[in-house]
PDB file of C-alpha atoms and ligand atoms in Angstrom:
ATOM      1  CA  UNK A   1     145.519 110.019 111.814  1.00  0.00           C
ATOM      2  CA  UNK A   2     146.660 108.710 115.750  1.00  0.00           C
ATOM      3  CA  UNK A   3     146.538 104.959 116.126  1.00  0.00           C
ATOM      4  CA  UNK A   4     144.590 105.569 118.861  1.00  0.00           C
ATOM      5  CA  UNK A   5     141.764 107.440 117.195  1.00  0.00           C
ATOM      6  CA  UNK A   6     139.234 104.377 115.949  1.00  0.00           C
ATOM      7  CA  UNK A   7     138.952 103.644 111.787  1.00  0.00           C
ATOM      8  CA  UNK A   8     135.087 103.713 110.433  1.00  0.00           C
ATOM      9  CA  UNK A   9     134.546 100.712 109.604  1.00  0.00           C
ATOM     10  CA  UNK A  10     133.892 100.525 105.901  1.00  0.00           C
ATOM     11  CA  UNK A  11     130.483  97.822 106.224  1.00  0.00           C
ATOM     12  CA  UNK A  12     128.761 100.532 108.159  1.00  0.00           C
ATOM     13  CA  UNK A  13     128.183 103.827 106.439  1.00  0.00           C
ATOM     14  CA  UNK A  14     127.857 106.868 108.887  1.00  0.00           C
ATOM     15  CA  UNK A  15     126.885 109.479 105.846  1.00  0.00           C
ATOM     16  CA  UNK A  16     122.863 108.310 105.888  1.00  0.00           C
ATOM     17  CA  UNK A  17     123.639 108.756 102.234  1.00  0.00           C
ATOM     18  CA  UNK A  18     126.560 106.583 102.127  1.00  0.00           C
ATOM     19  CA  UNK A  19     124.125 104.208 103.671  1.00  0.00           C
ATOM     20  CA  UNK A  20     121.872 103.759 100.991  1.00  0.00           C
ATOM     21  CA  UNK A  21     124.749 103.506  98.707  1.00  0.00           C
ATOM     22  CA  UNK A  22     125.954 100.523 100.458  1.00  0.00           C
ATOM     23  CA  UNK A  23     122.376  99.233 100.110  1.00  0.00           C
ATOM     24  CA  UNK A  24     122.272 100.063  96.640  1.00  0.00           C
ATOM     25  CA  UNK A  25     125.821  97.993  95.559  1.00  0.00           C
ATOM     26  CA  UNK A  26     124.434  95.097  98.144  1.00  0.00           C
ATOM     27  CA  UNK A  27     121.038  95.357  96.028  1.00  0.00           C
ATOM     28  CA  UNK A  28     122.917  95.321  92.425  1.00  0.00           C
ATOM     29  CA  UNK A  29     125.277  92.530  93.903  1.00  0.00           C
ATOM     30  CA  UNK A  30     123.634  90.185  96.017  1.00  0.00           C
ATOM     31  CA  UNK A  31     119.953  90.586  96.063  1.00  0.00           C
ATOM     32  CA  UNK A  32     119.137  91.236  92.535  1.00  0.00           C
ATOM     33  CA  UNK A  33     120.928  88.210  91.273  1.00  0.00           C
ATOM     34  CA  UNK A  34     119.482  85.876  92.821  1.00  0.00           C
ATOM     35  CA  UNK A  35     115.727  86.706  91.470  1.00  0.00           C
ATOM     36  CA  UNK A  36     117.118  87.785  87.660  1.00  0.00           C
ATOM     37  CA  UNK A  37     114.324  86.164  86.642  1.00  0.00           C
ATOM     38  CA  UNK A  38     111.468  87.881  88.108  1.00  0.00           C
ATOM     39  CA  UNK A  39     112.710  91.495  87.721  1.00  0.00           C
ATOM     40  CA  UNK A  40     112.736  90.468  83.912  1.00  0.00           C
ATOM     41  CA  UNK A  41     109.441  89.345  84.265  1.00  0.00           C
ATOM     42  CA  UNK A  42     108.314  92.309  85.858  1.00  0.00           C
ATOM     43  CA  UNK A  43     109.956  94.671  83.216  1.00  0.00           C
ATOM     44  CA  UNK A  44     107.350  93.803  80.992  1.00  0.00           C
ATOM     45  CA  UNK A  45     104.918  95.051  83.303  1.00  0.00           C
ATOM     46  CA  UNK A  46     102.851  95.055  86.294  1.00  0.00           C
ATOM     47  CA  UNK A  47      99.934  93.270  87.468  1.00  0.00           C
ATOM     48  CA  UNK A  48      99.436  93.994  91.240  1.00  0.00           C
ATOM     49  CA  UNK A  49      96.160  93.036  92.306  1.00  0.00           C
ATOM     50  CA  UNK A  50      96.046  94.600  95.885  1.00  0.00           C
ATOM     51  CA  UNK A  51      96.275  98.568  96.597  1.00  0.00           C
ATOM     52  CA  UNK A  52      98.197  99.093 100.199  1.00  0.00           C
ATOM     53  CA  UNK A  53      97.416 102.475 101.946  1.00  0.00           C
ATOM     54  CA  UNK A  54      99.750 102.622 104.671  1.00  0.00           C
ATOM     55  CA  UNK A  55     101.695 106.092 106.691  1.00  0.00           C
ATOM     56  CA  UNK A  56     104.496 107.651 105.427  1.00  0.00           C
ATOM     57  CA  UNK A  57     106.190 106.434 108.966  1.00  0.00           C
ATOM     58  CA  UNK A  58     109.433 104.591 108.500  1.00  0.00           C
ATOM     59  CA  UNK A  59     108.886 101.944 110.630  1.00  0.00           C
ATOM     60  CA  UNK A  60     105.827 100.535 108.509  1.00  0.00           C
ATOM     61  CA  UNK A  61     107.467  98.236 105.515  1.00  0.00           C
ATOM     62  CA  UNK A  62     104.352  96.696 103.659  1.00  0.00           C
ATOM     63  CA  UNK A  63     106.714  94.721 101.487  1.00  0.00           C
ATOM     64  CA  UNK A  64     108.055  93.338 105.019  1.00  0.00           C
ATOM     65  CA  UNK A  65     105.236  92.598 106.975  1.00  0.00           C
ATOM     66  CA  UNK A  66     103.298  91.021 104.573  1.00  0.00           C
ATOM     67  CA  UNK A  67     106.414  89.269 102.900  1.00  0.00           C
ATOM     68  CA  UNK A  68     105.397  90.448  99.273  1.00  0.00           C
ATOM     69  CA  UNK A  69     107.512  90.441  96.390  1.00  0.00           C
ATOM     70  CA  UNK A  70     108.197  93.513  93.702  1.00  0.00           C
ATOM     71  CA  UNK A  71     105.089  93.726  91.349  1.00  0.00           C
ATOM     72  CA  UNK A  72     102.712  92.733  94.611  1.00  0.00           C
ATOM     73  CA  UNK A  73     101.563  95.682  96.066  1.00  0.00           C
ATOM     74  CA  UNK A  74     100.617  98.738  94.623  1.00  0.00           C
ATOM     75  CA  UNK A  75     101.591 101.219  97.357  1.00  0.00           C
ATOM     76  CA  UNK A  76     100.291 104.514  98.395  1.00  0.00           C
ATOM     77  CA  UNK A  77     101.956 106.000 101.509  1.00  0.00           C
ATOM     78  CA  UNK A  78     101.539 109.389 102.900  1.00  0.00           C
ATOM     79  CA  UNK A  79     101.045 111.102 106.855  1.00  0.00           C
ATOM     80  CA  UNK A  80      98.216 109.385 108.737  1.00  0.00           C
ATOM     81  CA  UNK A  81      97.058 106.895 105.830  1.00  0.00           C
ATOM     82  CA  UNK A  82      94.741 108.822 104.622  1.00  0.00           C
ATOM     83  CA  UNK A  83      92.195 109.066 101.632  1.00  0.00           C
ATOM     84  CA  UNK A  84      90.412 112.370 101.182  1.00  0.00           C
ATOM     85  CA  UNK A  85      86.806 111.771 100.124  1.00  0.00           C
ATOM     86  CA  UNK A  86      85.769 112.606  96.329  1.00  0.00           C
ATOM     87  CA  UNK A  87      86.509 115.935  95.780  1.00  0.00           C
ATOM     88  CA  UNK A  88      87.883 117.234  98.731  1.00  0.00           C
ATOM     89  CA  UNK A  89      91.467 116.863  97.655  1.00  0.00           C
ATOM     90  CA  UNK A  90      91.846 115.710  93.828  1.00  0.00           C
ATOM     91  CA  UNK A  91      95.434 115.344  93.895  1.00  0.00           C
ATOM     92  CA  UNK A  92      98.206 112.462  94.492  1.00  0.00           C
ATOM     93  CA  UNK A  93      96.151 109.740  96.263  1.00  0.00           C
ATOM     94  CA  UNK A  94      92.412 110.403  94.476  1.00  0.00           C
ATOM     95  CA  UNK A  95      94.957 109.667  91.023  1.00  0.00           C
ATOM     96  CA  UNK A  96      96.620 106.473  92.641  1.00  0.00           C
ATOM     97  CA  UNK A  97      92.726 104.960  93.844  1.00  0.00           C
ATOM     98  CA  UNK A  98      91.202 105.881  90.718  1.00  0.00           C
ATOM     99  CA  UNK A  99      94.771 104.421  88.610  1.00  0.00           C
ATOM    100  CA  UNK A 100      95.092 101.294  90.837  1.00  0.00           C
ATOM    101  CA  UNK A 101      91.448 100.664  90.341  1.00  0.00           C
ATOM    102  CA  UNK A 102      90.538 101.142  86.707  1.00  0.00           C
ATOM    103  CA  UNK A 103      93.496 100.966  85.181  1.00  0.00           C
ATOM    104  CA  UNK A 104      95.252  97.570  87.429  1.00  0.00           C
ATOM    105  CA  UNK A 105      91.954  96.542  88.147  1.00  0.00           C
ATOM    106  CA  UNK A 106      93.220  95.699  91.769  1.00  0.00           C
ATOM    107  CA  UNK A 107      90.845  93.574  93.956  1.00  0.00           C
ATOM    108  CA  UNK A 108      91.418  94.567  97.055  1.00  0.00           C
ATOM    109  CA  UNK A 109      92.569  97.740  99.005  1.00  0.00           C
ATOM    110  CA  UNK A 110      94.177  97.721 102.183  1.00  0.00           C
ATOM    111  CA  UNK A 111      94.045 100.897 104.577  1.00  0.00           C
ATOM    112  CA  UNK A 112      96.934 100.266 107.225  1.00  0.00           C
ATOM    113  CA  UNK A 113      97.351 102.931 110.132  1.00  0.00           C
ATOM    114  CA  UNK A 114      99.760 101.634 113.268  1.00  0.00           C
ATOM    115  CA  UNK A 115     100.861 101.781 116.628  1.00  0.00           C
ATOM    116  CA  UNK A 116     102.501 105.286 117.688  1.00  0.00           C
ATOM    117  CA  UNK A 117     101.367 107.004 114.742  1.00  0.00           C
ATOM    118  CA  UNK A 118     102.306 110.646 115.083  1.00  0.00           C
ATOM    119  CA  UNK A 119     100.384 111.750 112.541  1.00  0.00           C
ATOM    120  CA  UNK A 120      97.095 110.614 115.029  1.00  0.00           C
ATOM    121  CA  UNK A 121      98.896 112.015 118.064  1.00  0.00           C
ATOM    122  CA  UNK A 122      99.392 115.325 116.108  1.00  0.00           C
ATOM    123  CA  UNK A 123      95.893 115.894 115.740  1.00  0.00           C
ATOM    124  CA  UNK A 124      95.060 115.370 119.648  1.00  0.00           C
ATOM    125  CA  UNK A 125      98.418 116.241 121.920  1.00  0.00           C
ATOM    126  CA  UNK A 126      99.221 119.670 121.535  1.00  0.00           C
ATOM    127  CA  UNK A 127      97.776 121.235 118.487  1.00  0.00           C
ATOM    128  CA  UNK A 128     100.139 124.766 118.371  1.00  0.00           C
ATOM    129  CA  UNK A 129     103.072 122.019 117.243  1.00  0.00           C
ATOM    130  CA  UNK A 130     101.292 122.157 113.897  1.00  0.00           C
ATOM    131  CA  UNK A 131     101.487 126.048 113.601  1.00  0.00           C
ATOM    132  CA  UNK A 132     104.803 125.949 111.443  1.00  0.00           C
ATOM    133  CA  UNK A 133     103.274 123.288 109.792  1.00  0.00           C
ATOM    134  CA  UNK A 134      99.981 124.476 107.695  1.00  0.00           C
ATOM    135  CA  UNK A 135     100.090 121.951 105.099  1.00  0.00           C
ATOM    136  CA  UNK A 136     100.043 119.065 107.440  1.00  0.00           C
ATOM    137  CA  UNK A 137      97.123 120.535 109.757  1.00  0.00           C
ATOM    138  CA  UNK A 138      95.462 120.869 106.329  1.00  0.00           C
ATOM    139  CA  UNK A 139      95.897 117.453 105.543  1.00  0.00           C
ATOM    140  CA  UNK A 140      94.840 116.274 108.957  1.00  0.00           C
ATOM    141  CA  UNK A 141      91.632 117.940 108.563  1.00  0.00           C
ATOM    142  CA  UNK A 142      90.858 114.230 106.659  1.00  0.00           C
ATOM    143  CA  UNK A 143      90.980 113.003 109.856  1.00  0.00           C
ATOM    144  CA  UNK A 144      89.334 115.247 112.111  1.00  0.00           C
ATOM    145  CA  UNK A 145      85.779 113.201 111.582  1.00  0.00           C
ATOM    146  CA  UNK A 146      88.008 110.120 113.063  1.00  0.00           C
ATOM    147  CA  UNK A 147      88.593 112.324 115.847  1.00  0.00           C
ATOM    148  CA  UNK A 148      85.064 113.384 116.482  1.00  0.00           C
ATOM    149  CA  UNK A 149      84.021 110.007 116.291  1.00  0.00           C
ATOM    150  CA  UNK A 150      86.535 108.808 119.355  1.00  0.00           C
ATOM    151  CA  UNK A 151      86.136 111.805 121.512  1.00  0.00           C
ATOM    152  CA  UNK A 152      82.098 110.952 121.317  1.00  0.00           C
ATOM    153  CA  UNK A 153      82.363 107.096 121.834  1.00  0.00           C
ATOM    154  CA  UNK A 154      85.340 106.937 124.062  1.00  0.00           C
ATOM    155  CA  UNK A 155      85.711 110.344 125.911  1.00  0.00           C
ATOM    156  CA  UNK A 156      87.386 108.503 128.545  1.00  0.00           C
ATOM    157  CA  UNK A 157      90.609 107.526 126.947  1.00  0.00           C
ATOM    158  CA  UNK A 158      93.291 109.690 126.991  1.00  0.00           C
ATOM    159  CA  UNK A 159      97.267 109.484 126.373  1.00  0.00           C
ATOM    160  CA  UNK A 160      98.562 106.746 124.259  1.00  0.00           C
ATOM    161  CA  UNK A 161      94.838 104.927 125.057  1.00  0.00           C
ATOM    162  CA  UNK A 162      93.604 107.477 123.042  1.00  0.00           C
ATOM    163  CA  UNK A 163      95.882 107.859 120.451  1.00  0.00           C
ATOM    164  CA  UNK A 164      95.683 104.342 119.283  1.00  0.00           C
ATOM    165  CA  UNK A 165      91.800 104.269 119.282  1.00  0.00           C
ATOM    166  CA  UNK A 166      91.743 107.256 116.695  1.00  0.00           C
ATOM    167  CA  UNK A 167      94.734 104.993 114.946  1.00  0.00           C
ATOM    168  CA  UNK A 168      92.399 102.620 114.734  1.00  0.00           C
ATOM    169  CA  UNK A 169      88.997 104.881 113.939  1.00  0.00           C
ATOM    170  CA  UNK A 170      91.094 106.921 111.617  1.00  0.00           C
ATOM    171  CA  UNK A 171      91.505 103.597 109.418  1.00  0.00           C
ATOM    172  CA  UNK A 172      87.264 102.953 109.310  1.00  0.00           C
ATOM    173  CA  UNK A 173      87.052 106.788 108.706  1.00  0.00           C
ATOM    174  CA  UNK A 174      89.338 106.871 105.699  1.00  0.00           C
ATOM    175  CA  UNK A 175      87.687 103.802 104.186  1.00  0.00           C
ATOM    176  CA  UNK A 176      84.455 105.151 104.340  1.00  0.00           C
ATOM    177  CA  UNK A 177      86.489 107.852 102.573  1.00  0.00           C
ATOM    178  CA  UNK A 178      87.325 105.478  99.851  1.00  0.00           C
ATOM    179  CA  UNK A 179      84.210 103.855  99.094  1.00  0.00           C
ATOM    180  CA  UNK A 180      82.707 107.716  97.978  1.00  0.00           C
ATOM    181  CA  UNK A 181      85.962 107.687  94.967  1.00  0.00           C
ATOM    182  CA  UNK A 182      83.399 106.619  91.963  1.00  0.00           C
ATOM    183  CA  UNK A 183      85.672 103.466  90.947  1.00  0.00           C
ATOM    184  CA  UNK A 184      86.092 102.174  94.083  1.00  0.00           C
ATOM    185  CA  UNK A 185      81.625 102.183  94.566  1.00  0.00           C
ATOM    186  CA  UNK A 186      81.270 100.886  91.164  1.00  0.00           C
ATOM    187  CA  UNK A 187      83.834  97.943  92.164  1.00  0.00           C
ATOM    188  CA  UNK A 188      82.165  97.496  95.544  1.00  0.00           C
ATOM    189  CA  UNK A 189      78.356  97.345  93.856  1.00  0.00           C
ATOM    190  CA  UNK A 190      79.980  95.025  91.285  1.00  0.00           C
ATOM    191  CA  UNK A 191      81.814  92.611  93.720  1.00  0.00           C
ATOM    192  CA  UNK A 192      84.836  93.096  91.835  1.00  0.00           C
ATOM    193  CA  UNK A 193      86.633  95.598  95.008  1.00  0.00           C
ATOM    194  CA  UNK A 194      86.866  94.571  98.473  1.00  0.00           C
ATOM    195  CA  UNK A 195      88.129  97.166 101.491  1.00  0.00           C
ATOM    196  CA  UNK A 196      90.111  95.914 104.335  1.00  0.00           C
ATOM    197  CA  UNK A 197      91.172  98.043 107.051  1.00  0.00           C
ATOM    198  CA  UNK A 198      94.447  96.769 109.413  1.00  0.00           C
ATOM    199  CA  UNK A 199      95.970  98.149 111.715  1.00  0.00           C
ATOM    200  CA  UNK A 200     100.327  96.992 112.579  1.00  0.00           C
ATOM    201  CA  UNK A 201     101.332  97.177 115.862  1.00  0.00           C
ATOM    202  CA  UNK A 202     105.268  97.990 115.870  1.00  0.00           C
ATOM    203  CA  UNK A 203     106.419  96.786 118.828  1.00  0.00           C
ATOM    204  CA  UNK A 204     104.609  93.050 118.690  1.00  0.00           C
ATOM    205  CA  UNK A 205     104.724  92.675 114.911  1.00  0.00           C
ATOM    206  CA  UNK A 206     101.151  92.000 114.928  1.00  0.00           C
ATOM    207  CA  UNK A 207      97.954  93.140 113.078  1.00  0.00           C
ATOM    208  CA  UNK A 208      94.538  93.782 113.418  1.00  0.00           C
ATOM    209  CA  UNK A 209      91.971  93.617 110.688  1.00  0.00           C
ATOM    210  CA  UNK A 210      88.389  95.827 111.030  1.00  0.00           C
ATOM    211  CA  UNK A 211      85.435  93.562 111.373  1.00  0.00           C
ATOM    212  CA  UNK A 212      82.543  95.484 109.897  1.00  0.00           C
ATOM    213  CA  UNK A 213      80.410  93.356 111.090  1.00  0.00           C
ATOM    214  CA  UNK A 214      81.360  93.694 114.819  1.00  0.00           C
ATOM    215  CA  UNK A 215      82.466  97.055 114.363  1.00  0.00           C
ATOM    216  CA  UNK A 216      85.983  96.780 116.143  1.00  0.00           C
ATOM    217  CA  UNK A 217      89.698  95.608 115.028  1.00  0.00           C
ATOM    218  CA  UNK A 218      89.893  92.014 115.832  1.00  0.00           C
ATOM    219  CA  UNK A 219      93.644  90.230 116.178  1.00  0.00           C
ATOM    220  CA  UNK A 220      94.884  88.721 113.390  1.00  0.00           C
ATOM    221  CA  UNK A 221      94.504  84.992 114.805  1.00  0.00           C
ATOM    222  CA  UNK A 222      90.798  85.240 116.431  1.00  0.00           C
ATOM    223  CA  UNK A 223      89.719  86.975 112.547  1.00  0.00           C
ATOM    224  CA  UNK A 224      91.428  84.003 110.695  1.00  0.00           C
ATOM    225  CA  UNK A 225      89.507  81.788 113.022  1.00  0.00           C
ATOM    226  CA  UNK A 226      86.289  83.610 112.460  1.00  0.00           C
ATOM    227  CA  UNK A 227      86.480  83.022 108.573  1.00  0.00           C
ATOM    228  CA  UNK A 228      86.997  79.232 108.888  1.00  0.00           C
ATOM    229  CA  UNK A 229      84.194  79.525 110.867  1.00  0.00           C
ATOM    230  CA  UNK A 230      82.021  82.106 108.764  1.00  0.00           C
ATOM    231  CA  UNK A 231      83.453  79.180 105.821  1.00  0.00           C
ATOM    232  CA  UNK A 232      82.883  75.806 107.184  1.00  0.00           C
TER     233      UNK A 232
HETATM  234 ZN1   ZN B 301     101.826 107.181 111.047  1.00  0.00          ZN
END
């Protein structure tokens, strides 16, 4: 090797695989350390109370934007957050509702979709992309009353406008989804299970949480404000 030609610097892997490696000696190192205690606490078991739906999409980190620690969240991520209704699909995320619910007894279950989903984008720009992609379209068909619903109520929007009011319809549709998975209606009827549906913006940070009663995402701060309200 030249002097001239530049040396990779050995704190920044190039080989995505190397990557993880550093994060994995930084993890053992560093990070897990420092909270000993609470990994052996969790090694006994887990007692999560809340069940987080989010999108497969890298840029979502539930354990980051809601600063949770291991054992908090039971997670469920896949393309598009979505929850098949009973029956449609019994496979992966049917097992983790019906697990999370009976089994952890979670109280609450989050459905997250976001900003710039592609997933939601998929399903209105340019269909033929999913061709070569037949399991996907299938598993977009979960969404497709989502998409109904916007092109009826909004068929003005297009673009990105668009896109981001089926993100957030998409998250109401798939917990209307949820609520027809038997646990999750016998928690509801019992009081024991509550749904919220969010949506995280990527660019601002921010989130919006579904108001049932006003039937729209409100902001983060004006929904906070409304429950000291709706509590004092
Ligand atoms: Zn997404």
């Amino acid at each position: 090797m030249s002097e001239s030609q530049p040396v990779p610097s050995p704190a920044v892997a190039e080989d995505p695989v190397e990557r993880l490696f550093d994060g994995v000696r930084e993890f053992r190192d560093n990070v897990f350390p420092e909270r000993r205690e609470r990994f052996e606490e969790l090694a006994k078991g887990q007692n999560p109370r809340i069940l987080f739906i989010t999108c497969a999409d890298s840029r979502v980190v539930p354990e980051m934007i809601t600063q949770t620690e291991p054992g908090d969240l039971f997670v469920c991520r896949n393309i598009g957050n979505i929850v098949p209704a009973y029956g449609e699909m019994m496979g992966g995320v049917s097992a983790v509702v019906e697990y999370a619910v009976v089994a952890l007894g979670v109280t609450d279950i989050v459905v997250c979709g976001h900003s710039n989903c592609g997933a939601m984008a998929g399903l209105i720009r340019d269909p033929a992309k999913l061709d070569n992609m037949p399991t996907v379209r299938s598993w977009l068909r979960n969404a497709h009353a989502a998409r109904s619903v916007v092109e009826v109520l909004h068929p003005e929007l297009e673009g990105d406008d668009k896109i981001q009011a089926l993100v957030e319809q998409n998250v109401v549709t798939q917990l209307q989804h949820l609520s027809t998975h038997p646990a999750v209606a016998a928690g509801i009827a019992s009081g024991r299970v509550e749904l919220h549906g969010w949506v995280y913006d990527i660019e601002t940070g921010s989130i919006s949480l579904h108001d049932a009663a006003q039937g729209r995402m409100v902001p983060f701060e004006e929904s906070q404000g409304l429950k000291r309200k709706a509590n004092a």
